């Protein structure tokens, strides 16, 4: 959002807003959050588990349509986040639920809380499932893929998911989820982005090496309609929607920036970073594995080389991204914990969650344990992506922000805004409905 300073005055107006929607550039309770910290936290939220299924979408869409869909989803994400920031600045809301509540009352606020809880809990379960695939292996369609622990030490009770995942949760995740401010996670988020870049660089180097030796798979530039139908193409959209769906963290991150208007800049930088990473991993992953690509591409790295150096590189690829997900986990957990606390204790006169140590600690531990138990019971991430991307994520990312524009409680929506919001809702409902119908039929 561009801000124009008025000469000889400290007043600042936002040209994108209606004249009666002016606001101060400083947050009423200024925090010490930085743009770089916001970029790290936003980027690490988007470059989470969604990247693991991007190569599988390339198998369905082809390279060119895959890039087009990635860019389109990123553009719509930018538009809807801008909607949220504008209406937050004009109102008194400090959370996603309260922002929707200003337009649609308690029912709207409740719907947002439920969607946030389902979405974030589902994504955290996905993280645990992927960690289990990397460390302890996976079996799909009769093919067994060994995890790193099983490759190193063999199949034992202590190389199983039930034992390995609690170790990761206790020694990596728990210390981070105990941090009480989201900006405190900026360093772990920066490390997670670095690990994601290591993952992309490793995949690209392996792809170039395979290309040099003539071992790469043939690429499909456009969809192969002898293997997929037009309706099948829509099943890939929820994967990208889930990947770019960081809207649940817009308010926590924005509230800790000294100048909330900096949030727009941070969002756009993050989207550019993530589009590049998504396309790179989709292209190189598909180049490496072709039609044998798994819904979780990390699983494919257990059998890509017969040399010691190749196996070592495979392990580095998998471990780097597994650690990345473990560092992303606390950022998503922040929104889950806040919304559950707000839902349960909304009618109780209480201190903030961060200042109430017993409530904060107990809720954090319960959620971490629940996520682990559900992840052990659920075998495949593709079903989660399809369900979340077609339901709660599409509501949070597209439908709710567009509905606020159409409701226009603050009287700031232009005709262009109304048209864009309508198009967003039609596209969101249409693609999600087709994707759900296709999955049910198949």
GROMACS .gro file of C-alpha atoms in nm:
model
  442
    1UNK     CA    1   0.000   0.000   0.000
    2UNK     CA    2   0.160   0.325  -0.102
    3UNK     CA    3   0.156   0.609   0.145
    4UNK     CA    4   0.189   0.974   0.049
    5UNK     CA    5   0.315   1.221   0.309
    6UNK     CA    6   0.136   1.555   0.341
    7UNK     CA    7   0.375   1.849   0.339
    8UNK     CA    8   0.425   2.032   0.670
    9UNK     CA    9   0.213   1.775   0.846
   10UNK     CA   10   0.249   1.441   1.012
   11UNK     CA   11  -0.081   1.327   0.861
   12UNK     CA   12  -0.056   1.030   0.625
   13UNK     CA   13  -0.324   0.913   0.387
   14UNK     CA   14  -0.356   0.595   0.186
   15UNK     CA   15  -0.449   0.673  -0.175
   16UNK     CA   16  -0.603   0.329  -0.226
   17UNK     CA   17  -0.862   0.398   0.042
   18UNK     CA   18  -1.162   0.626   0.039
   19UNK     CA   19  -1.097   0.979   0.175
   20UNK     CA   20  -1.274   0.903   0.504
   21UNK     CA   21  -1.048   0.607   0.576
   22UNK     CA   22  -0.737   0.775   0.704
   23UNK     CA   23  -0.509   0.619   0.959
   24UNK     CA   24  -0.183   0.686   1.133
   25UNK     CA   25   0.125   0.510   0.998
   26UNK     CA   26   0.219   0.411   1.348
   27UNK     CA   27   0.047   0.125   1.523
   28UNK     CA   28  -0.130   0.237   1.845
   29UNK     CA   29   0.099   0.000   2.032
   30UNK     CA   30   0.422   0.008   1.831
   31UNK     CA   31   0.628  -0.309   1.833
   32UNK     CA   32   0.981  -0.377   1.724
   33UNK     CA   33   0.896  -0.604   1.432
   34UNK     CA   34   1.091  -0.550   1.111
   35UNK     CA   35   1.013  -0.586   0.741
   36UNK     CA   36   1.282  -0.850   0.709
   37UNK     CA   37   1.134  -1.044   1.000
   38UNK     CA   38   0.788  -1.020   0.840
   39UNK     CA   39   0.927  -1.143   0.506
   40UNK     CA   40   1.092  -1.441   0.677
   41UNK     CA   41   0.776  -1.534   0.870
   42UNK     CA   42   0.545  -1.492   0.569
   43UNK     CA   43   0.777  -1.678   0.334
   44UNK     CA   44   0.836  -1.965   0.571
   45UNK     CA   45   0.458  -2.000   0.615
   46UNK     CA   46   0.407  -2.029   0.238
   47UNK     CA   47   0.715  -2.241   0.166
   48UNK     CA   48   0.588  -2.510   0.397
   49UNK     CA   49   0.444  -2.848   0.313
   50UNK     CA   50   0.283  -2.726  -0.010
   51UNK     CA   51   0.613  -2.736  -0.193
   52UNK     CA   52   0.631  -3.113  -0.151
   53UNK     CA   53   0.332  -3.172  -0.380
   54UNK     CA   54   0.419  -2.914  -0.645
   55UNK     CA   55   0.615  -3.163  -0.863
   56UNK     CA   56   0.314  -3.396  -0.858
   57UNK     CA   57   0.095  -3.112  -0.989
   58UNK     CA   58   0.341  -3.059  -1.275
   59UNK     CA   59   0.280  -3.421  -1.375
   60UNK     CA   60  -0.089  -3.340  -1.413
   61UNK     CA   61  -0.073  -2.985  -1.552
   62UNK     CA   62   0.250  -2.982  -1.749
   63UNK     CA   63   0.526  -2.725  -1.706
   64UNK     CA   64   0.371  -2.421  -1.876
   65UNK     CA   65   0.019  -2.444  -1.725
   66UNK     CA   66   0.183  -2.521  -1.391
   67UNK     CA   67   0.377  -2.194  -1.396
   68UNK     CA   68   0.065  -2.004  -1.504
   69UNK     CA   69  -0.141  -2.145  -1.216
   70UNK     CA   70   0.135  -2.064  -0.963
   71UNK     CA   71   0.150  -1.701  -1.081
   72UNK     CA   72  -0.229  -1.663  -1.089
   73UNK     CA   73  -0.275  -1.797  -0.737
   74UNK     CA   74   0.002  -1.565  -0.615
   75UNK     CA   75  -0.166  -1.263  -0.779
   76UNK     CA   76  -0.504  -1.345  -0.628
   77UNK     CA   77  -0.333  -1.394  -0.292
   78UNK     CA   78  -0.181  -1.046  -0.316
   79UNK     CA   79  -0.521  -0.896  -0.399
   80UNK     CA   80  -0.701  -1.062  -0.109
   81UNK     CA   81  -0.429  -0.976   0.143
   82UNK     CA   82  -0.454  -0.613   0.028
   83UNK     CA   83  -0.830  -0.631   0.093
   84UNK     CA   84  -0.759  -0.754   0.446
   85UNK     CA   85  -0.499  -0.486   0.520
   86UNK     CA   86  -0.720  -0.205   0.398
   87UNK     CA   87  -1.020  -0.309   0.603
   88UNK     CA   88  -0.808  -0.376   0.910
   89UNK     CA   89  -0.666  -0.022   0.884
   90UNK     CA   90  -1.014   0.129   0.855
   91UNK     CA   91  -1.164  -0.070   1.141
   92UNK     CA   92  -1.069  -0.160   1.495
   93UNK     CA   93  -0.994  -0.527   1.440
   94UNK     CA   94  -0.671  -0.687   1.559
   95UNK     CA   95  -0.742  -1.044   1.447
   96UNK     CA   96  -0.880  -1.210   1.135
   97UNK     CA   97  -1.193  -1.321   1.321
   98UNK     CA   98  -1.268  -0.973   1.456
   99UNK     CA   99  -1.216  -0.821   1.110
  100UNK     CA  100  -1.479  -1.052   0.960
  101UNK     CA  101  -1.694  -0.998   1.268
  102UNK     CA  102  -1.711  -0.626   1.194
  103UNK     CA  103  -1.884  -0.708   0.865
  104UNK     CA  104  -2.079  -1.023   0.944
  105UNK     CA  105  -2.122  -1.024   1.320
  106UNK     CA  106  -2.058  -1.308   1.562
  107UNK     CA  107  -2.151  -1.573   1.306
  108UNK     CA  108  -1.881  -1.451   1.070
  109UNK     CA  109  -1.625  -1.433   1.349
  110UNK     CA  110  -1.710  -1.787   1.461
  111UNK     CA  111  -1.683  -1.920   1.104
  112UNK     CA  112  -1.334  -1.771   1.069
  113UNK     CA  113  -1.215  -1.921   1.397
  114UNK     CA  114  -1.339  -2.267   1.297
  115UNK     CA  115  -1.176  -2.241   0.953
  116UNK     CA  116  -0.847  -2.121   1.103
  117UNK     CA  117  -0.842  -2.403   1.355
  118UNK     CA  118  -0.921  -2.672   1.095
  119UNK     CA  119  -0.671  -2.528   0.846
  120UNK     CA  120  -0.377  -2.477   1.079
  121UNK     CA  121  -0.431  -2.807   1.259
  122UNK     CA  122  -0.447  -2.985   0.923
  123UNK     CA  123  -0.128  -2.818   0.800
  124UNK     CA  124   0.058  -2.902   1.120
  125UNK     CA  125  -0.051  -3.263   1.082
  126UNK     CA  126   0.085  -3.253   0.725
  127UNK     CA  127   0.420  -3.134   0.861
  128UNK     CA  128   0.434  -3.426   1.102
  129UNK     CA  129   0.336  -3.672   0.827
  130UNK     CA  130   0.615  -3.548   0.601
  131UNK     CA  131   0.865  -3.566   0.887
  132UNK     CA  132   0.751  -3.924   0.943
  133UNK     CA  133   0.794  -4.004   0.571
  134UNK     CA  134   1.148  -3.862   0.571
  135UNK     CA  135   1.268  -4.025   0.892
  136UNK     CA  136   1.069  -4.347   0.897
  137UNK     CA  137   0.958  -4.421   0.540
  138UNK     CA  138   0.632  -4.461   0.357
  139UNK     CA  139   0.448  -4.732   0.165
  140UNK     CA  140   0.237  -4.636  -0.139
  141UNK     CA  141   0.076  -4.853  -0.407
  142UNK     CA  142   0.276  -5.156  -0.298
  143UNK     CA  143   0.610  -4.975  -0.309
  144UNK     CA  144   0.806  -4.932   0.012
  145UNK     CA  145   1.017  -4.618   0.053
  146UNK     CA  146   1.260  -4.635   0.343
  147UNK     CA  147   1.319  -4.338   0.569
  148UNK     CA  148   1.660  -4.204   0.659
  149UNK     CA  149   1.665  -4.374   1.000
  150UNK     CA  150   1.571  -4.707   0.843
  151UNK     CA  151   1.839  -4.671   0.575
  152UNK     CA  152   2.105  -4.592   0.836
  153UNK     CA  153   2.009  -4.828   1.117
  154UNK     CA  154   1.757  -5.076   0.978
  155UNK     CA  155   1.396  -5.134   1.079
  156UNK     CA  156   1.360  -5.124   1.457
  157UNK     CA  157   1.102  -4.997   1.704
  158UNK     CA  158   1.311  -4.685   1.763
  159UNK     CA  159   1.316  -4.603   1.388
  160UNK     CA  160   0.934  -4.602   1.375
  161UNK     CA  161   0.714  -4.292   1.357
  162UNK     CA  162   0.577  -4.352   1.704
  163UNK     CA  163   0.926  -4.305   1.852
  164UNK     CA  164   1.107  -4.072   1.612
  165UNK     CA  165   0.842  -3.801   1.584
  166UNK     CA  166   0.814  -3.736   1.962
  167UNK     CA  167   1.193  -3.683   1.972
  168UNK     CA  168   1.165  -3.417   1.700
  169UNK     CA  169   0.867  -3.260   1.876
  170UNK     CA  170   1.038  -3.242   2.216
  171UNK     CA  171   1.383  -3.121   2.116
  172UNK     CA  172   1.311  -2.899   1.812
  173UNK     CA  173   0.948  -2.792   1.805
  174UNK     CA  174   0.864  -2.753   2.175
  175UNK     CA  175   1.130  -2.487   2.256
  176UNK     CA  176   1.012  -2.279   1.956
  177UNK     CA  177   0.636  -2.305   2.016
  178UNK     CA  178   0.700  -2.179   2.371
  179UNK     CA  179   0.808  -1.839   2.231
  180UNK     CA  180   0.526  -1.592   2.297
  181UNK     CA  181   0.572  -1.338   2.014
  182UNK     CA  182   0.560  -1.430   1.646
  183UNK     CA  183   0.844  -1.188   1.566
  184UNK     CA  184   1.064  -1.391   1.802
  185UNK     CA  185   1.050  -1.665   1.539
  186UNK     CA  186   1.214  -1.450   1.271
  187UNK     CA  187   1.554  -1.616   1.318
  188UNK     CA  188   1.421  -1.970   1.299
  189UNK     CA  189   1.212  -1.861   0.999
  190UNK     CA  190   1.524  -1.719   0.830
  191UNK     CA  191   1.702  -2.051   0.886
  192UNK     CA  192   1.402  -2.240   0.748
  193UNK     CA  193   1.404  -2.029   0.429
  194UNK     CA  194   1.777  -2.092   0.395
  195UNK     CA  195   1.714  -2.466   0.428
  196UNK     CA  196   1.441  -2.443   0.163
  197UNK     CA  197   1.691  -2.275  -0.069
  198UNK     CA  198   1.942  -2.551   0.007
  199UNK     CA  199   1.672  -2.800  -0.087
  200UNK     CA  200   1.603  -2.622  -0.418
  201UNK     CA  201   1.976  -2.587  -0.496
  202UNK     CA  202   2.034  -2.956  -0.424
  203UNK     CA  203   1.742  -3.062  -0.643
  204UNK     CA  204   1.856  -2.839  -0.928
  205UNK     CA  205   2.214  -2.965  -0.910
  206UNK     CA  206   2.093  -3.324  -0.911
  207UNK     CA  207   1.866  -3.247  -1.207
  208UNK     CA  208   2.148  -3.086  -1.404
  209UNK     CA  209   2.375  -3.379  -1.325
  210UNK     CA  210   2.111  -3.624  -1.441
  211UNK     CA  211   2.052  -3.414  -1.752
  212UNK     CA  212   2.425  -3.418  -1.830
  213UNK     CA  213   2.438  -3.796  -1.799
  214UNK     CA  214   2.112  -3.846  -1.988
  215UNK     CA  215   1.920  -3.986  -1.692
  216UNK     CA  216   1.647  -3.724  -1.661
  217UNK     CA  217   1.281  -3.799  -1.724
  218UNK     CA  218   1.090  -3.658  -2.020
  219UNK     CA  219   0.898  -3.342  -1.935
  220UNK     CA  220   0.537  -3.281  -2.018
  221UNK     CA  221   0.502  -2.920  -2.134
  222UNK     CA  222   0.121  -2.940  -2.161
  223UNK     CA  223  -0.131  -3.178  -2.001
  224UNK     CA  224  -0.150  -3.528  -2.146
  225UNK     CA  225  -0.523  -3.574  -2.195
  226UNK     CA  226  -0.473  -3.942  -2.270
  227UNK     CA  227  -0.399  -3.982  -1.897
  228UNK     CA  228  -0.594  -3.696  -1.737
  229UNK     CA  229  -0.922  -3.517  -1.801
  230UNK     CA  230  -0.993  -3.147  -1.801
  231UNK     CA  231  -1.159  -3.187  -1.462
  232UNK     CA  232  -0.844  -3.350  -1.321
  233UNK     CA  233  -0.658  -3.026  -1.382
  234UNK     CA  234  -0.871  -2.855  -1.119
  235UNK     CA  235  -0.756  -3.100  -0.850
  236UNK     CA  236  -0.413  -2.933  -0.856
  237UNK     CA  237  -0.545  -2.587  -0.765
  238UNK     CA  238  -0.611  -2.671  -0.397
  239UNK     CA  239  -0.244  -2.768  -0.360
  240UNK     CA  240  -0.133  -2.419  -0.465
  241UNK     CA  241  -0.408  -2.252  -0.264
  242UNK     CA  242  -0.291  -2.435   0.047
  243UNK     CA  243   0.069  -2.345  -0.026
  244UNK     CA  244   0.004  -1.972  -0.061
  245UNK     CA  245  -0.252  -1.962   0.220
  246UNK     CA  246  -0.073  -1.756   0.486
  247UNK     CA  247  -0.374  -1.529   0.553
  248UNK     CA  248  -0.416  -1.666   0.905
  249UNK     CA  249  -0.085  -1.501   1.000
  250UNK     CA  250  -0.153  -1.161   0.842
  251UNK     CA  251  -0.282  -0.998   1.161
  252UNK     CA  252  -0.023  -1.139   1.408
  253UNK     CA  253   0.265  -1.035   1.182
  254UNK     CA  254   0.112  -0.697   1.093
  255UNK     CA  255   0.044  -0.610   1.457
  256UNK     CA  256   0.413  -0.640   1.544
  257UNK     CA  257   0.534  -0.409   1.266
  258UNK     CA  258   0.611  -0.054   1.374
  259UNK     CA  259   0.446   0.065   1.053
  260UNK     CA  260   0.161  -0.169   0.953
  261UNK     CA  261   0.174  -0.027   0.598
  262UNK     CA  262   0.508  -0.208   0.560
  263UNK     CA  263   0.308  -0.530   0.558
  264UNK     CA  264   0.213  -0.482   0.191
  265UNK     CA  265   0.580  -0.455   0.095
  266UNK     CA  266   0.669  -0.763   0.298
  267UNK     CA  267   0.385  -0.962   0.140
  268UNK     CA  268   0.492  -0.881  -0.216
  269UNK     CA  269   0.856  -0.963  -0.151
  270UNK     CA  270   0.750  -1.293   0.003
  271UNK     CA  271   0.523  -1.379  -0.290
  272UNK     CA  272   0.804  -1.322  -0.540
  273UNK     CA  273   1.037  -1.543  -0.336
  274UNK     CA  274   0.779  -1.818  -0.308
  275UNK     CA  275   0.676  -1.815  -0.675
  276UNK     CA  276   1.042  -1.865  -0.768
  277UNK     CA  277   1.089  -2.147  -0.517
  278UNK     CA  278   0.763  -2.321  -0.608
  279UNK     CA  279   0.835  -2.323  -0.979
  280UNK     CA  280   1.199  -2.426  -0.931
  281UNK     CA  281   1.116  -2.725  -0.715
  282UNK     CA  282   0.824  -2.822  -0.938
  283UNK     CA  283   1.038  -2.810  -1.252
  284UNK     CA  284   1.350  -2.981  -1.116
  285UNK     CA  285   1.155  -3.239  -0.915
  286UNK     CA  286   0.953  -3.336  -1.221
  287UNK     CA  287   1.269  -3.340  -1.433
  288UNK     CA  288   1.429  -3.585  -1.190
  289UNK     CA  289   1.143  -3.828  -1.134
  290UNK     CA  290   0.892  -3.776  -1.415
  291UNK     CA  291   0.567  -3.972  -1.388
  292UNK     CA  292   0.701  -4.173  -1.092
  293UNK     CA  293   0.675  -3.862  -0.874
  294UNK     CA  294   0.507  -3.921  -0.538
  295UNK     CA  295   0.255  -3.684  -0.372
  296UNK     CA  296   0.536  -3.614  -0.123
  297UNK     CA  297   0.842  -3.568  -0.345
  298UNK     CA  298   1.078  -3.623  -0.051
  299UNK     CA  299   0.984  -3.991  -0.059
  300UNK     CA  300   1.131  -4.021  -0.411
  301UNK     CA  301   1.477  -3.930  -0.289
  302UNK     CA  302   1.531  -4.270  -0.128
  303UNK     CA  303   1.616  -4.436  -0.461
  304UNK     CA  304   1.767  -4.179  -0.695
  305UNK     CA  305   2.132  -4.290  -0.685
  306UNK     CA  306   2.342  -4.601  -0.641
  307UNK     CA  307   2.661  -4.416  -0.548
  308UNK     CA  308   2.771  -4.316  -0.198
  309UNK     CA  309   2.793  -3.949  -0.297
  310UNK     CA  310   2.447  -3.964  -0.453
  311UNK     CA  311   2.295  -4.127  -0.147
  312UNK     CA  312   2.460  -3.867   0.076
  313UNK     CA  313   2.313  -3.585  -0.135
  314UNK     CA  314   1.972  -3.751  -0.121
  315UNK     CA  315   1.993  -3.761   0.258
  316UNK     CA  316   2.100  -3.396   0.272
  317UNK     CA  317   1.802  -3.298   0.055
  318UNK     CA  318   1.554  -3.481   0.275
  319UNK     CA  319   1.704  -3.378   0.607
  320UNK     CA  320   1.731  -3.011   0.509
  321UNK     CA  321   1.366  -2.990   0.418
  322UNK     CA  322   1.253  -3.196   0.714
  323UNK     CA  323   1.432  -2.951   0.943
  324UNK     CA  324   1.276  -2.666   0.746
  325UNK     CA  325   0.927  -2.800   0.822
  326UNK     CA  326   1.014  -2.841   1.189
  327UNK     CA  327   1.105  -2.470   1.193
  328UNK     CA  328   0.789  -2.368   1.003
  329UNK     CA  329   0.573  -2.554   1.255
  330UNK     CA  330   0.589  -2.287   1.531
  331UNK     CA  331   0.474  -2.007   1.297
  332UNK     CA  332   0.156  -2.195   1.202
  333UNK     CA  333   0.108  -2.314   1.558
  334UNK     CA  334   0.093  -1.950   1.671
  335UNK     CA  335  -0.235  -1.888   1.485
  336UNK     CA  336  -0.384  -2.221   1.587
  337UNK     CA  337  -0.316  -2.160   1.954
  338UNK     CA  338  -0.443  -1.800   1.944
  339UNK     CA  339  -0.770  -1.890   1.774
  340UNK     CA  340  -0.844  -2.187   2.000
  341UNK     CA  341  -0.777  -1.969   2.303
  342UNK     CA  342  -1.003  -1.695   2.166
  343UNK     CA  343  -1.277  -1.945   2.088
  344UNK     CA  344  -1.269  -2.118   2.427
  345UNK     CA  345  -1.209  -1.818   2.651
  346UNK     CA  346  -1.381  -1.543   2.451
  347UNK     CA  347  -1.648  -1.481   2.717
  348UNK     CA  348  -1.413  -1.489   3.015
  349UNK     CA  349  -1.247  -1.179   3.156
  350UNK     CA  350  -0.888  -1.290   3.129
  351UNK     CA  351  -0.533  -1.183   3.071
  352UNK     CA  352  -0.379  -1.219   2.728
  353UNK     CA  353  -0.262  -1.568   2.642
  354UNK     CA  354   0.105  -1.467   2.634
  355UNK     CA  355   0.088  -1.320   2.984
  356UNK     CA  356  -0.097  -1.617   3.140
  357UNK     CA  357   0.178  -1.878   3.174
  358UNK     CA  358  -0.031  -2.176   3.296
  359UNK     CA  359  -0.286  -2.133   3.017
  360UNK     CA  360  -0.020  -2.071   2.754
  361UNK     CA  361   0.193  -2.373   2.848
  362UNK     CA  362  -0.094  -2.618   2.892
  363UNK     CA  363  -0.260  -2.521   2.563
  364UNK     CA  364   0.073  -2.540   2.376
  365UNK     CA  365   0.156  -2.888   2.506
  366UNK     CA  366  -0.195  -3.023   2.443
  367UNK     CA  367  -0.193  -2.901   2.080
  368UNK     CA  368   0.153  -3.041   2.013
  369UNK     CA  369   0.053  -3.382   2.152
  370UNK     CA  370  -0.277  -3.384   1.960
  371UNK     CA  371  -0.105  -3.299   1.632
  372UNK     CA  372   0.144  -3.582   1.680
  373UNK     CA  373  -0.126  -3.842   1.755
  374UNK     CA  374  -0.332  -3.746   1.449
  375UNK     CA  375  -0.024  -3.751   1.224
  376UNK     CA  376   0.060  -4.106   1.329
  377UNK     CA  377  -0.294  -4.215   1.244
  378UNK     CA  378  -0.310  -4.052   0.896
  379UNK     CA  379  -0.094  -4.195   0.615
  380UNK     CA  380  -0.109  -3.963   0.313
  381UNK     CA  381  -0.067  -3.585   0.270
  382UNK     CA  382  -0.240  -3.562  -0.070
  383UNK     CA  383  -0.585  -3.616   0.084
  384UNK     CA  384  -0.522  -3.339   0.335
  385UNK     CA  385  -0.412  -3.097   0.064
  386UNK     CA  386  -0.722  -3.172  -0.141
  387UNK     CA  387  -0.959  -3.134   0.153
  388UNK     CA  388  -0.805  -2.820   0.302
  389UNK     CA  389  -0.740  -2.646  -0.029
  390UNK     CA  390  -1.098  -2.704  -0.143
  391UNK     CA  391  -1.270  -2.601   0.180
  392UNK     CA  392  -1.130  -2.404   0.473
  393UNK     CA  393  -0.817  -2.266   0.306
  394UNK     CA  394  -1.009  -2.131   0.008
  395UNK     CA  395  -1.252  -1.964   0.249
  396UNK     CA  396  -0.975  -1.799   0.449
  397UNK     CA  397  -0.760  -1.705   0.150
  398UNK     CA  398  -1.020  -1.588  -0.100
  399UNK     CA  399  -1.387  -1.602  -0.003
  400UNK     CA  400  -1.382  -1.419   0.334
  401UNK     CA  401  -1.158  -1.129   0.217
  402UNK     CA  402  -1.367  -1.084  -0.100
  403UNK     CA  403  -1.693  -1.102   0.097
  404UNK     CA  404  -1.573  -0.818   0.320
  405UNK     CA  405  -1.520  -0.602   0.013
  406UNK     CA  406  -1.870  -0.678  -0.116
  407UNK     CA  407  -2.021  -0.608   0.228
  408UNK     CA  408  -1.826  -0.278   0.245
  409UNK     CA  409  -1.906  -0.184   0.604
  410UNK     CA  410  -1.654   0.104   0.597
  411UNK     CA  411  -1.768   0.242   0.262
  412UNK     CA  412  -1.424   0.224   0.098
  413UNK     CA  413  -1.480  -0.027  -0.183
  414UNK     CA  414  -1.458   0.106  -0.536
  415UNK     CA  415  -1.635  -0.041  -0.839
  416UNK     CA  416  -1.307  -0.206  -0.937
  417UNK     CA  417  -1.283  -0.363  -0.590
  418UNK     CA  418  -1.637  -0.498  -0.616
  419UNK     CA  419  -1.567  -0.652  -0.958
  420UNK     CA  420  -1.239  -0.807  -0.841
  421UNK     CA  421  -1.403  -0.946  -0.528
  422UNK     CA  422  -1.684  -1.101  -0.732
  423UNK     CA  423  -1.437  -1.261  -0.974
  424UNK     CA  424  -1.231  -1.399  -0.682
  425UNK     CA  425  -1.537  -1.560  -0.524
  426UNK     CA  426  -1.659  -1.710  -0.853
  427UNK     CA  427  -1.314  -1.854  -0.930
  428UNK     CA  428  -1.269  -1.985  -0.575
  429UNK     CA  429  -1.609  -2.152  -0.553
  430UNK     CA  430  -1.592  -2.285  -0.910
  431UNK     CA  431  -1.245  -2.440  -0.895
  432UNK     CA  432  -1.297  -2.580  -0.544
  433UNK     CA  433  -1.634  -2.729  -0.634
  434UNK     CA  434  -1.494  -2.898  -0.945
  435UNK     CA  435  -1.192  -3.027  -0.753
  436UNK     CA  436  -1.409  -3.176  -0.479
  437UNK     CA  437  -1.649  -3.332  -0.730
  438UNK     CA  438  -1.362  -3.484  -0.931
  439UNK     CA  439  -1.200  -3.632  -0.621
  440UNK     CA  440  -1.528  -3.780  -0.501
  441UNK     CA  441  -1.599  -3.933  -0.842
  442UNK     CA  442  -1.251  -4.085  -0.864
   0.00000   0.00000   0.00000
